Each structure stands twice: as structure tokens, then as C-alpha cells.
PDB file of C-alpha atoms in Angstrom:
ATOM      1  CA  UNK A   1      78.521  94.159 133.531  1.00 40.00           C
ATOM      2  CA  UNK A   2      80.565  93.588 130.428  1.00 44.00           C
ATOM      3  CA  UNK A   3      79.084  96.648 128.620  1.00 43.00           C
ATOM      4  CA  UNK A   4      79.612  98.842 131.572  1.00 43.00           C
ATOM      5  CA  UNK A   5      83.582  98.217 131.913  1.00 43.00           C
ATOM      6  CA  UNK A   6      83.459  98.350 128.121  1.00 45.00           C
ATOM      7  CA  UNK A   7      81.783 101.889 128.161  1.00 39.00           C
ATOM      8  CA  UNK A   8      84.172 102.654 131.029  1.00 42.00           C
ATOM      9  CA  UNK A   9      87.555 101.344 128.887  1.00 44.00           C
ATOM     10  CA  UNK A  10      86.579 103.757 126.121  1.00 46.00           C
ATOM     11  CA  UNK A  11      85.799 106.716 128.191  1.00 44.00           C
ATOM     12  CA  UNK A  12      89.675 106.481 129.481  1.00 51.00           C
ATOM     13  CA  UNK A  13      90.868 105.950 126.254  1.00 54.00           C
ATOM     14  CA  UNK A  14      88.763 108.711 124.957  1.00 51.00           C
ATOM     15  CA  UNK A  15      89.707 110.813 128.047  1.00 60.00           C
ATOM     16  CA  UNK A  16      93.125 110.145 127.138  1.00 65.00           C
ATOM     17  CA  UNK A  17      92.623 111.522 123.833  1.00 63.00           C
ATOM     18  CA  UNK A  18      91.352 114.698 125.245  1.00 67.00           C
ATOM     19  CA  UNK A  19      94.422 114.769 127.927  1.00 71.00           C
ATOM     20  CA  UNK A  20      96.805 114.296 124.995  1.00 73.00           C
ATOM     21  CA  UNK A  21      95.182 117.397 122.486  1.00 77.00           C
ATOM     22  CA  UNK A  22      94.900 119.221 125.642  1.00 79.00           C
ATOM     23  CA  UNK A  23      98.673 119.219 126.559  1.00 80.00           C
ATOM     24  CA  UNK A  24      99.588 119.266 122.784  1.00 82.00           C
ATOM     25  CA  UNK A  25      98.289 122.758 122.615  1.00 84.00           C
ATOM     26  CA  UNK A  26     100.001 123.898 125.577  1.00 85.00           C
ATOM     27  CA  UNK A  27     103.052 122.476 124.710  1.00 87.00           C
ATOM     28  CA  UNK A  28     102.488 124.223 121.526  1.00 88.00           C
ATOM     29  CA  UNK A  29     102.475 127.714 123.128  1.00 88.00           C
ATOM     30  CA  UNK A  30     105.540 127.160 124.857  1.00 89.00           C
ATOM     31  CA  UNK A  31     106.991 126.147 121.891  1.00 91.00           C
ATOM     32  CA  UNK A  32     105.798 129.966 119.788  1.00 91.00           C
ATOM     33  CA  UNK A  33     107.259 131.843 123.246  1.00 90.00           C
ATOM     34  CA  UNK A  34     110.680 130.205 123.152  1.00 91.00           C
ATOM     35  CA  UNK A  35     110.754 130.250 119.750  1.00 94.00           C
ATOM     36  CA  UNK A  36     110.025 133.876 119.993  1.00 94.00           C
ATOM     37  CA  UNK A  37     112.630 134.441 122.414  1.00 95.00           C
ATOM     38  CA  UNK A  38     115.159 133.065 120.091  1.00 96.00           C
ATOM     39  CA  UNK A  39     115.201 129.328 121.688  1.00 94.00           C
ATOM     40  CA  UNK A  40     115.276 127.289 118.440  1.00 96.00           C
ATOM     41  CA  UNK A  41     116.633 124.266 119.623  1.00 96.00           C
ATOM     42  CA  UNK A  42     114.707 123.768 122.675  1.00 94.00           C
ATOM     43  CA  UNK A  43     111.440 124.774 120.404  1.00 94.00           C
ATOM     44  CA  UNK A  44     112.403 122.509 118.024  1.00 96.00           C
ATOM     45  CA  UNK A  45     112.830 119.174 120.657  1.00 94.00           C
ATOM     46  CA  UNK A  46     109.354 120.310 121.880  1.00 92.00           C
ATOM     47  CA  UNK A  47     108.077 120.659 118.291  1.00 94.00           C
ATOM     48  CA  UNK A  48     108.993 116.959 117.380  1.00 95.00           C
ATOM     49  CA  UNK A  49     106.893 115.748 120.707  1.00 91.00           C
ATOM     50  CA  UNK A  50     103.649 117.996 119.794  1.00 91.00           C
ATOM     51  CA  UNK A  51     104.345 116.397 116.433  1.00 93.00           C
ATOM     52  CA  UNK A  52     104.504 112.755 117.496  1.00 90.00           C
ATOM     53  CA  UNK A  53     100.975 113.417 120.303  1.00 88.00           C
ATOM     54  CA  UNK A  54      99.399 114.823 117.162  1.00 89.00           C
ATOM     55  CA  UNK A  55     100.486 112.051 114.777  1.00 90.00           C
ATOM     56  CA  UNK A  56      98.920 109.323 117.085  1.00 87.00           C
ATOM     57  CA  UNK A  57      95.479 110.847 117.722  1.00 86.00           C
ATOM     58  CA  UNK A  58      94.284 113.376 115.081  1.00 88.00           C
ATOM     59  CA  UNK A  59      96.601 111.485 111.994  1.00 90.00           C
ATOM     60  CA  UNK A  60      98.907 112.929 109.607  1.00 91.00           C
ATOM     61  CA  UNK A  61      96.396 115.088 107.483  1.00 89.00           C
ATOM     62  CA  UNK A  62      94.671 117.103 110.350  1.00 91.00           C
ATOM     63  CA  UNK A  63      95.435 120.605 109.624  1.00 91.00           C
ATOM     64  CA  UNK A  64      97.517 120.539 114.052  1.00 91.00           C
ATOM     65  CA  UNK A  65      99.651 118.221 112.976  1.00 93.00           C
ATOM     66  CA  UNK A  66     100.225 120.049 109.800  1.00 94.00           C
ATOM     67  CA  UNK A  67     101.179 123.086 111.554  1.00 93.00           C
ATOM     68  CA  UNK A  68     103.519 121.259 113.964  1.00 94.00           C
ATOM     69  CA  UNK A  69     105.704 119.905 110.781  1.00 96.00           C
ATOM     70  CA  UNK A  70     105.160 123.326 109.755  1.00 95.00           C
ATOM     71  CA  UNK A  71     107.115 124.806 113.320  1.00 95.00           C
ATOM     72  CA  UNK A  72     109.933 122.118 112.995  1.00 97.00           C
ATOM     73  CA  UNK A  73     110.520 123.307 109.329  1.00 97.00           C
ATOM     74  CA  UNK A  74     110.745 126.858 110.921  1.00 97.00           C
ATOM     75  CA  UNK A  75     112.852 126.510 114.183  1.00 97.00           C
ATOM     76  CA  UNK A  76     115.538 124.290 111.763  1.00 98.00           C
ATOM     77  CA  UNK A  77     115.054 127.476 109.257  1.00 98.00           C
ATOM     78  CA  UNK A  78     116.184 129.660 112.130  1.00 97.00           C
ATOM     79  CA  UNK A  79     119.118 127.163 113.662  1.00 98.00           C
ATOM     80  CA  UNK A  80     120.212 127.564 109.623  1.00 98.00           C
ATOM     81  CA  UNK A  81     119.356 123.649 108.945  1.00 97.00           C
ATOM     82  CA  UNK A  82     117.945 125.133 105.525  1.00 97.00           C
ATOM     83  CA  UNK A  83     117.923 122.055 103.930  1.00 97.00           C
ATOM     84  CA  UNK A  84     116.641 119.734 106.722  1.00 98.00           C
ATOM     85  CA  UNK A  85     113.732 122.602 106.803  1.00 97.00           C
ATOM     86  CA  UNK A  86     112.815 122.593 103.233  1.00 97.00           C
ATOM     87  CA  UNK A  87     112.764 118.882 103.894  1.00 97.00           C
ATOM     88  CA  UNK A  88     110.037 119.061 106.840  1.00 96.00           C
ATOM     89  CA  UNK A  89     108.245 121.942 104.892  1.00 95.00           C
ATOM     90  CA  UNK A  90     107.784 119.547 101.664  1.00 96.00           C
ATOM     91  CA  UNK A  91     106.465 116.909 104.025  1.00 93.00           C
ATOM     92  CA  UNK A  92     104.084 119.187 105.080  1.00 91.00           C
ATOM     93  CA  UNK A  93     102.499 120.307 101.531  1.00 89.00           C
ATOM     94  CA  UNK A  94     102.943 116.583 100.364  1.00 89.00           C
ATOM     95  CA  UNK A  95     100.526 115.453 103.799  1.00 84.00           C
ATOM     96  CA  UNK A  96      98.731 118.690 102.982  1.00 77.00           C
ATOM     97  CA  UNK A  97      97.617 117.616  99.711  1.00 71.00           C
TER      98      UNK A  97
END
């Protein structure tokens, strides 16, 4: 009985994994059409949630979460935070490397 609850307690947490990439990605999309559409800030506070999911389950050097410092770097490029974004785009070639 123990093993069975135990396979059972890491399917959820495995299934929340899943759940958590899943949404990450659409989130993600949303993020490149209102950045598109010239919606930096609102982007940019969905940016920094993608960033955190991704962070938590695939770590810091796994090539999403790279990207998503990546888009955070770019939407404060566009809001003209230059120096805040040459901050987050450092980060990323320092977790890059």
C-alpha cells in the first residue's frame, strides 16, 4: 500500500510539472503577441511569471528559462529601461555559460 500512494504522490507531482511547462508555454505566446502589439509592460509582468514557473522546474541553465530572461531584457529594452535590460541580458549569457 505504501508504494502505491508513493507511486501515486509522484505522479501528481510529476503531473504538476507537466501542468506547469504546459501553461509556461502558453503564457509565453501571449507574452510574443502583446509584446508584438506594443504591450511592454503587461509582457513584461507576464515574462517575470514564465520566468519564475521555469526557474522552479527546468533550473536556471535550461535553454526556456534562458529565453524568458532573454524576453524581460527585451520588453524593458522597449519600455527604454536600457540599463535594467542590459542587466537581465548579462544574467542571461552569465547562466548561459
Amino acid at each position: 500500500m505504501r508504494y502505491s500512494a508513493g507511486l501515486f504522490l509522484g505522479w501528481r507531482e510529476l503531473r504538476g510539472w507537466r501542468r506547469t511547462i504546459r501553461y509556461s508555454a502558453c503564457i509565453e505566446c501571449m507574452v510574443q503577441v502583446l509584446s508584438s502589439r506594443g504591450r511592454y509592460k503587461e509582457a513584461l509582468r507576464w515574462n517575470k511569471r514564465v520566468l519564475s514557473g521555469r526557474e522552479k522546474v527546468l533550473g536556471m541553465d535550461h535553454s526556456d528559462t534562458l529565453e524568458s530572461l532573454h524576453d524581460i531584457a527585451y520588453n524593458l529594452k522597449q519600455l527604454g529601461n536600457k540599463v535594467e535590460a542590459l542587466e537581465w541580458y548579462r544574467r542571461a549569457l552569465e547562466e548561459k555559460d
